[in-house]
Short mmCIF file of C-alpha atoms in Angstrom, two decimals:
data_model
loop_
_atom_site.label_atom_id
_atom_site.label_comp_id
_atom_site.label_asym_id
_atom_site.label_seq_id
_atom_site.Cartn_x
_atom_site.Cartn_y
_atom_site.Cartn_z
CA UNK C 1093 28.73 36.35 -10.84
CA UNK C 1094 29.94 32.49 -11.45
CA UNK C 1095 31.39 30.75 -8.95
CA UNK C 1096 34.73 30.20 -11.18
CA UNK C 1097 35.19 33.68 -11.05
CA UNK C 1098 34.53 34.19 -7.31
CA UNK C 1099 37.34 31.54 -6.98
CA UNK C 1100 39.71 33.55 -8.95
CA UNK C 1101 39.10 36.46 -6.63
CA UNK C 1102 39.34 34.62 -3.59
CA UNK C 1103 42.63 33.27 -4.79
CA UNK C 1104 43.93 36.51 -6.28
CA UNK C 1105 42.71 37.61 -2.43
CA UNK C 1106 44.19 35.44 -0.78
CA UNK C 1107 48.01 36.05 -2.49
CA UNK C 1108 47.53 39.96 -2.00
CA UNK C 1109 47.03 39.23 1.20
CA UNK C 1110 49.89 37.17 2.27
CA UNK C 1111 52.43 40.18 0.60
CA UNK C 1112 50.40 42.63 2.85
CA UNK C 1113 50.98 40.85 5.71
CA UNK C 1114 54.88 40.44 5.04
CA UNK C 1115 55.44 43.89 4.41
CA UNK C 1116 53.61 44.88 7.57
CA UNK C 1117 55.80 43.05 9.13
CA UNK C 1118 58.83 44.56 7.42
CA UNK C 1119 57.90 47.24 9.04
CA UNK C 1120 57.54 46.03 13.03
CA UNK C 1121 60.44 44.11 13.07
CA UNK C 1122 63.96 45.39 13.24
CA UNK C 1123 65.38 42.43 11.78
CA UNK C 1124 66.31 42.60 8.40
CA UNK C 1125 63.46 40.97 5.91
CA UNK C 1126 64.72 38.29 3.44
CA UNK C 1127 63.57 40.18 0.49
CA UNK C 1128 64.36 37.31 -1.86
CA UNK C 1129 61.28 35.97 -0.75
CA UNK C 1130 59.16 38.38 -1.25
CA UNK C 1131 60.25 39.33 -4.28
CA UNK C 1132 59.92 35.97 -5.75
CA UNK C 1133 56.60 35.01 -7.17
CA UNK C 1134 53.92 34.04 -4.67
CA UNK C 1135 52.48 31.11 -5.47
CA UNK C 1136 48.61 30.96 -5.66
CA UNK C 1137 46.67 27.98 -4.97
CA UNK C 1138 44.31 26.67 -7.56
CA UNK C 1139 40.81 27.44 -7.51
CA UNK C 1140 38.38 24.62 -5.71
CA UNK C 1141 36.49 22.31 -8.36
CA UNK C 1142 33.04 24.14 -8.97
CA UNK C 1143 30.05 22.34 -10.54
CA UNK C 1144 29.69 21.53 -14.19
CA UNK C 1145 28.49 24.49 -16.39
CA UNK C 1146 25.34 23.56 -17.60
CA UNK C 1147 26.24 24.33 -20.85
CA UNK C 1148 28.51 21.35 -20.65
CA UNK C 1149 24.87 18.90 -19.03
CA UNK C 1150 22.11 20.53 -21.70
CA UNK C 1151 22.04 21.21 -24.62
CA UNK C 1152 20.69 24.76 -25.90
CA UNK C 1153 20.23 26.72 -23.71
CA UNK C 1154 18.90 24.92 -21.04
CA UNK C 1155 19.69 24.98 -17.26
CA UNK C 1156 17.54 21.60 -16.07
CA UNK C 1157 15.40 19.21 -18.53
CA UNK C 1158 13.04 17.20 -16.10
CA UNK C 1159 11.07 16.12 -19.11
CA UNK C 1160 13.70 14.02 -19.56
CA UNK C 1161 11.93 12.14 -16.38
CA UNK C 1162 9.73 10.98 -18.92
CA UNK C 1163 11.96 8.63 -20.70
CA UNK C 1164 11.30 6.29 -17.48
CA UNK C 1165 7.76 6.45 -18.07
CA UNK C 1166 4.57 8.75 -18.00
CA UNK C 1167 3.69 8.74 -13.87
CA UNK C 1168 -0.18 9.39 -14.83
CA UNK C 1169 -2.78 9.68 -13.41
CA UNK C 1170 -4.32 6.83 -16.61
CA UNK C 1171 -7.74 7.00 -16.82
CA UNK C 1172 -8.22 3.79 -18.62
CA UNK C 1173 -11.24 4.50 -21.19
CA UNK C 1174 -13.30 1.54 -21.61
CA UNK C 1175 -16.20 1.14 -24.48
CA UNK C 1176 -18.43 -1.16 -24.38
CA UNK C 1177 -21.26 -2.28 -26.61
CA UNK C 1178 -23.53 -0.17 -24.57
CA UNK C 1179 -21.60 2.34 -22.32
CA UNK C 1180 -18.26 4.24 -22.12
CA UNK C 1181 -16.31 4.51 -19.21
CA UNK C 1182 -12.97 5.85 -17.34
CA UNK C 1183 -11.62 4.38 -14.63
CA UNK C 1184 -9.71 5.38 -11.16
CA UNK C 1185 -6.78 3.24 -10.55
CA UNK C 1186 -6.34 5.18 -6.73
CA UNK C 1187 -10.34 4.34 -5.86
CA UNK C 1188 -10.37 1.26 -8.01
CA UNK C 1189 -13.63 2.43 -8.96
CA UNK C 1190 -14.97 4.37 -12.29
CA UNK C 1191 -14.38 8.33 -13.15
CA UNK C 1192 -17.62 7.91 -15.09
CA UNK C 1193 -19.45 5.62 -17.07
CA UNK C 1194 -22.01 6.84 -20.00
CA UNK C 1195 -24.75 5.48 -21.37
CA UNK C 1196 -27.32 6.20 -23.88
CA UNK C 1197 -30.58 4.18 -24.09
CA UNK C 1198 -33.62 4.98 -26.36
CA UNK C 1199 -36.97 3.64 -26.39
CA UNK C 1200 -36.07 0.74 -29.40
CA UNK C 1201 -32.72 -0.34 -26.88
CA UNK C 1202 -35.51 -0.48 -23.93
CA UNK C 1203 -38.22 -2.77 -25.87
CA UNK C 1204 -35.59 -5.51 -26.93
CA UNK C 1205 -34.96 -8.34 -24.25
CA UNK C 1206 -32.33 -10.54 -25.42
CA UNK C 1207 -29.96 -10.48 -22.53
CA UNK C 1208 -30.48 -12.63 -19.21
CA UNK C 1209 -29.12 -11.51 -16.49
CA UNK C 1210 -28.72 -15.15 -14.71
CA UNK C 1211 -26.47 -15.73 -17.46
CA UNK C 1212 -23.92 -12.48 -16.67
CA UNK C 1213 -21.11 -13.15 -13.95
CA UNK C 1214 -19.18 -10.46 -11.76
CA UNK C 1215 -15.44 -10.57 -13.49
CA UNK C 1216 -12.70 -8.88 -12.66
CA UNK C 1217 -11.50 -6.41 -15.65
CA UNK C 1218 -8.11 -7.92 -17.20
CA UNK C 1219 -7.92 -4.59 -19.11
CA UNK C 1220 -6.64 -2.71 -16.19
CA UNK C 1221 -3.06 -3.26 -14.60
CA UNK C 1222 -3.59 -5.72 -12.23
CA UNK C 1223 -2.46 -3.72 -9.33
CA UNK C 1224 -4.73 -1.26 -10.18
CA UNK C 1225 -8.03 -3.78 -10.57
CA UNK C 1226 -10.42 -4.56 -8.35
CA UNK C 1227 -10.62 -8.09 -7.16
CA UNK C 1228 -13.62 -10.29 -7.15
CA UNK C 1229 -12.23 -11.08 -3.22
CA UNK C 1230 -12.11 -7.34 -2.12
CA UNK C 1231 -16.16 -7.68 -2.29
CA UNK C 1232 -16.60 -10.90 -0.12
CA UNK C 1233 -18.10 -10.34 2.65
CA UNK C 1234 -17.53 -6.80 2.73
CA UNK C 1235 -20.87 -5.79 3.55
CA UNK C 1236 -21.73 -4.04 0.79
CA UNK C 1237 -23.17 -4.72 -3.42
CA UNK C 1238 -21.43 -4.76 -5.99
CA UNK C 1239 -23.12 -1.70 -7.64
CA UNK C 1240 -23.56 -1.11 -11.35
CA UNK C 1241 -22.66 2.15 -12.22
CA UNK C 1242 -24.51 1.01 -15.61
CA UNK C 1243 -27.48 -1.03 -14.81
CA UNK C 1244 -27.85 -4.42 -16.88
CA UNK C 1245 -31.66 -3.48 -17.11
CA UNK C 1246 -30.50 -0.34 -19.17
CA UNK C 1247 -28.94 -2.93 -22.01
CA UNK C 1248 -31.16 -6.08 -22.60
CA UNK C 1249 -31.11 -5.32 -25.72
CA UNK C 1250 -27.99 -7.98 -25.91
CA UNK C 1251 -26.70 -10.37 -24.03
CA UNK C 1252 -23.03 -9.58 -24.46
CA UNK C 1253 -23.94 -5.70 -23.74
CA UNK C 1254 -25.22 -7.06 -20.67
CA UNK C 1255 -22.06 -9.28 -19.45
CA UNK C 1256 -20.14 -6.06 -20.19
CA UNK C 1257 -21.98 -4.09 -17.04
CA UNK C 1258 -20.98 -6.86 -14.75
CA UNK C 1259 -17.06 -5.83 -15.01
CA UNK C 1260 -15.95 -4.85 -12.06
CA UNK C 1261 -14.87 -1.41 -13.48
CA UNK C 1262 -18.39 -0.59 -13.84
CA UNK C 1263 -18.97 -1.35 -10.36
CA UNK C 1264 -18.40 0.62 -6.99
CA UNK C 1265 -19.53 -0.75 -3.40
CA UNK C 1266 -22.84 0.09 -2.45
CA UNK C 1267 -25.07 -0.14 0.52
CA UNK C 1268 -27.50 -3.42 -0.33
CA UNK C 1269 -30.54 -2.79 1.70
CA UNK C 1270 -32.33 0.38 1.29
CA UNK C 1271 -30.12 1.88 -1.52
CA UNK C 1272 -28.85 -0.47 -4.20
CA UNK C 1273 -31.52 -3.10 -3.81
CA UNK C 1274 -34.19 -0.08 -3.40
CA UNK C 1275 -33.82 3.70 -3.92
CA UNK C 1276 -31.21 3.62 -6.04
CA UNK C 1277 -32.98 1.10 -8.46
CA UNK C 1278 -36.04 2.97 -8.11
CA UNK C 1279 -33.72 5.72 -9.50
CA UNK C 1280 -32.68 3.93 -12.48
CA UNK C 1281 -35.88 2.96 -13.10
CA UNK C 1282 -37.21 6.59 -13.46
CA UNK C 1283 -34.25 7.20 -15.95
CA UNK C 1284 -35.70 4.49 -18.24
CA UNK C 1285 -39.34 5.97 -17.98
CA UNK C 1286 -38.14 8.88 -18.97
CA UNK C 1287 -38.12 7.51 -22.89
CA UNK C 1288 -41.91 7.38 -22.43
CA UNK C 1289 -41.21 11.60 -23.04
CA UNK C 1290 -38.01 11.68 -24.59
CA UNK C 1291 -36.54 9.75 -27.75
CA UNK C 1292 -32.74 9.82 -26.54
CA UNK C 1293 -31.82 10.09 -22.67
CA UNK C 1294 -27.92 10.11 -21.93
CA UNK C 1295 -26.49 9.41 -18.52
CA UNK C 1296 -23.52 9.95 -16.67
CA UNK C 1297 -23.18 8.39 -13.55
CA UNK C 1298 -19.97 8.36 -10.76
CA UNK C 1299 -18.62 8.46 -7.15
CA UNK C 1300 -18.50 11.20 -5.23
CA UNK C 1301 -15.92 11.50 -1.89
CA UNK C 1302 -17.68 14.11 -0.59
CA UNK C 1303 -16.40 16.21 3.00
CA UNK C 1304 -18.32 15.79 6.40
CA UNK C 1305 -18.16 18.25 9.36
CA UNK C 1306 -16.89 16.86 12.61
CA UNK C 1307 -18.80 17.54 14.96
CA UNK C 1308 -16.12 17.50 17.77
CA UNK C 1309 -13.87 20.26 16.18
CA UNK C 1310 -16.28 21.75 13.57
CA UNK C 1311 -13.85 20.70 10.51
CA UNK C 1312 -14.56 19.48 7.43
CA UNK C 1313 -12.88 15.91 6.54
CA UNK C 1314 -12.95 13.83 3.44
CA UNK C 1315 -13.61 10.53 5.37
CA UNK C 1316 -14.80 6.81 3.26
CA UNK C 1317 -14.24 3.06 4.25
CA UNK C 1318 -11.99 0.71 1.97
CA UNK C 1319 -13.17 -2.84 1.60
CA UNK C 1320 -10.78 -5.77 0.37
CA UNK C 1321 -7.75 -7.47 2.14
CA UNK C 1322 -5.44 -5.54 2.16
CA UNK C 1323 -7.88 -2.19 1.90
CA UNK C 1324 -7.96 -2.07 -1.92
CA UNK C 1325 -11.56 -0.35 -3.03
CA UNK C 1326 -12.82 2.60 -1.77
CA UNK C 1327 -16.61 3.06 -0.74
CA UNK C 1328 -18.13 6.11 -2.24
CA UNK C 1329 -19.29 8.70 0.15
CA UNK C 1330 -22.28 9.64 -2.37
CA UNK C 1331 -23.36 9.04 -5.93
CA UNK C 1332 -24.19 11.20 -8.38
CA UNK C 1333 -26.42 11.02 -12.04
CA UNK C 1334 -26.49 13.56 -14.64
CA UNK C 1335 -28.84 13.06 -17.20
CA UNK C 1336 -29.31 14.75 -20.50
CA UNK C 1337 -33.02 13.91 -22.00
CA UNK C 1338 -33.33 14.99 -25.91
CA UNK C 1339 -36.19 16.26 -27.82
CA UNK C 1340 -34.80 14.19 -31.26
CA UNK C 1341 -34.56 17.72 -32.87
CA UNK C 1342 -31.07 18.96 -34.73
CA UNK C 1343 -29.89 21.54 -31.90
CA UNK C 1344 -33.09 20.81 -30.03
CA UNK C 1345 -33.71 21.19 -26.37
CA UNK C 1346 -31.85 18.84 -23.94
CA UNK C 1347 -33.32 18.43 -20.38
CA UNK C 1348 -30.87 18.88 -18.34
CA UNK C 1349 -30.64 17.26 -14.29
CA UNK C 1350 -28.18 16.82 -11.90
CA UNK C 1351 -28.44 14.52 -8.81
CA UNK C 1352 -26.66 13.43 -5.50
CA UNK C 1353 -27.87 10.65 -3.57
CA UNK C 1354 -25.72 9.49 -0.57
CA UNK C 1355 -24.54 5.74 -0.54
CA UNK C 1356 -26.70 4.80 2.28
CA UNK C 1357 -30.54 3.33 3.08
CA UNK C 1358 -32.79 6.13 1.80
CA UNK C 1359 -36.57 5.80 2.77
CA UNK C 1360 -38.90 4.87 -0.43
CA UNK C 1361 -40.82 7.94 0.53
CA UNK C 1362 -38.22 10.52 -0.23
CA UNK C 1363 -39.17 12.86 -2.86
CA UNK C 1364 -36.16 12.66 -5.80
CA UNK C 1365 -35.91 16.52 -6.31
CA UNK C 1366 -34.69 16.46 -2.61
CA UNK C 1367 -31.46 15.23 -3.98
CA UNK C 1368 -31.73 17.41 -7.06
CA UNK C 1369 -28.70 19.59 -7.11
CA UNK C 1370 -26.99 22.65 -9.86
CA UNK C 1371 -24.90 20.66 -12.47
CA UNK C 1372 -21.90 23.28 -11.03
CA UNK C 1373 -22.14 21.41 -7.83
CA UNK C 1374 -21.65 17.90 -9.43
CA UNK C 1375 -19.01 19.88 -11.65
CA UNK C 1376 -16.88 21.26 -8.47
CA UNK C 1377 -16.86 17.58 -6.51
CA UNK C 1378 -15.49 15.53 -9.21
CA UNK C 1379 -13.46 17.79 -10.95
CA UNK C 1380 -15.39 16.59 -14.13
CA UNK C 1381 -16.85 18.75 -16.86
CA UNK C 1382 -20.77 17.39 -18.37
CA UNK C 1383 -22.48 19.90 -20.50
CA UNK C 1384 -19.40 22.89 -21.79
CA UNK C 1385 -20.06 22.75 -24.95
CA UNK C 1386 -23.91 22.60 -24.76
CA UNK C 1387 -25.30 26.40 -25.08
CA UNK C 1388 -27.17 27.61 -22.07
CA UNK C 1389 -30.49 28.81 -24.81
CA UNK C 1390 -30.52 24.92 -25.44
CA UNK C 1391 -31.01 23.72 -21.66
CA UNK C 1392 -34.14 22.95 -19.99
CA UNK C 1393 -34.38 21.78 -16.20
CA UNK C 1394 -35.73 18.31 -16.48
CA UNK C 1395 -37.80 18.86 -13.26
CA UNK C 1396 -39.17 21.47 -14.56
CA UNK C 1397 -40.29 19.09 -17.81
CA UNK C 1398 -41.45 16.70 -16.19
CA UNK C 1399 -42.40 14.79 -12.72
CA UNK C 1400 -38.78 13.85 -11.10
CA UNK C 1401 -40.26 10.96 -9.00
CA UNK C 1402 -39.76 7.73 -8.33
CA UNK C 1403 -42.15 4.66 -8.19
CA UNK C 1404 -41.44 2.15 -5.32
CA UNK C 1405 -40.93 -1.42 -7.07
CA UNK C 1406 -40.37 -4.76 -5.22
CA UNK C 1407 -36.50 -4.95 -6.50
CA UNK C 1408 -35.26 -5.83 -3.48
CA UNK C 1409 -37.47 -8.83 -3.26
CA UNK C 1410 -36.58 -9.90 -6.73
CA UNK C 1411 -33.02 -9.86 -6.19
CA UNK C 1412 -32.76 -11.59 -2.71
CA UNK C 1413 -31.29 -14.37 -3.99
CA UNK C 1414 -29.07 -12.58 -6.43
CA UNK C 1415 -28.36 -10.24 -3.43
CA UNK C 1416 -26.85 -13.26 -1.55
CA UNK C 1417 -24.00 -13.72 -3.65
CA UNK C 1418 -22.79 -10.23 -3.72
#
């Protein structure tokens, strides 16, 4: 029922009423009732102002339109999709830090050398809106690297691919010592031997915010540091690599591994398949999908493959001075 026509009734009530009410007392009083009145048409008040039909606001037959929000502008979330001469990304405006980046190097990309990595400099991305960017400033003296997400060692092969790892969309902050300058370079490192064995290797690599019991009231919190002032970057909880090795064949076999490494010193002694994990897992955390349209017959468990080890290098010591300026 409209609320027009429940005003009509109240109204309609409202004069029946008032009749009722004289001829009750008509029939109390002893006086004699100026019937002239009554017989006289009772005047009924007009109904209140109700809302506007919708029909009136929309048309069709529409009640509310809120994609009509959308004339203001899309809210998001943007991922803004980067490529690059050697990767593809998509970045977080919220985290200031990537979705994912991917890469693809080969054993012919890993032979060339002409890029220098003294000649690449950290710059800010002018691509993304810069409220959304990170700033060369949020990194100083934050106490942490300015991590690749795509290592510069992974595209030598030019020097422009090179200067397009050091954008600061391809970075994230990462613990120096023990993990960016050591384990975690070790890491990439044992992606790039793995084109001693494979002809292709693809790589996706990305944050994780990952959820840590408290100990005092046995919850689970989502809990990371922001560097920059004002707190503009966040600091990954963990890290994560998928990697996809290929056997060169048409629909051939594609080793497939998944990996978590907390952002934080890891010892040089810890075996790599400790932080080997099911792709679902990686899947689940970052609400990304890697491998949907690759057939389950076609998968292989690249530890199973081959050795998933690393070999300790001296990067650390190599990039002390580099290290310095982060």
């Amino acid at each position: 029922m409209s609320k027009a026509t429940l005003a009509v009734i109240a109204a309609v009530s409202a004069a029946g009423g008032a009749a009722a009410t004289a001829a009750m007392f008509s029939l109390k009083s002893d006086k004699k009732v100026d019937t002239t009145s009554l017989n006289a048409p009772v005047p009924v008040a007009p109904p209140k102002p109700g809302p506007v039909p919708a029909s009136q606001v929309f048309s069709g037959d529409k009640i509310v339109d809120p994609s009509a929000f959308f004339e203001y502008g899309f809210p998001g979330p943007v991922a803004d999709l980067a490529t690059r001469q050697g990767f593809v990304s998509s970045y977080d405006r919220r985290t200031k830090n990537p979705h994912w980046t991917v890469e693809h190097i080969t054993p012919e990309s890993l032979s060339m050398s002409n890029g220098d990595r003294k000649k690449s400099t950290f710059v800010e991305d002018d691509a993304i809106p810069e409220k959304f960017r990170g700033k060369l400033k949020d990194y100083y003296r934050s106490g942490f690297d300015r991590g690749h997400q795509v290592p510069a060692a992974d595209c030598k092969w030019s020097q422009a691919a090179m200067d397009d790892t050091f954008y600061l969309s391809n970075m994230c902050p990462q613990v120096g010592e023990g993990f960016n300058r050591d384990y975690w370079a070790h890491f990439e490192d044992f992606c790039r031997r793995l084109t001693k064995q494979y002809p292709s290797v693809r790589i996706v690599t990305g944050p994780l915010y990952l959820p840590k019991r408290d100990p005092q009231d046995n919850k689970w919190y989502v809990k990371y540091e922001m560097i920059g002032q004002p707190p503009n970057v966040a600091v990954p909880t963990h890290f994560y690599k998928v990697i996809f090795a290929e056997d060169g064949k048409k629909s051939g076999n594609v080793a497939l591994g998944a990996f978590v490494l907390p952002n934080a010193k890891i010892p040089n002694d810890k075996p790599l398949q400790d932080f080997e994990v099911p792709l679902e897992a990686v899947e689940r955390a970052s609400g990304l999908e890697f491998a949907h349209q690759l057939p389950v017959q076609r998968r292989k468990r690249l530890c199973a493959e081959t050795n998933c080890s690393v070999l300790v290098k001296d990067y650390a010591e190599k990039q002390k001075s580099f290290g310095k300026k982060q």
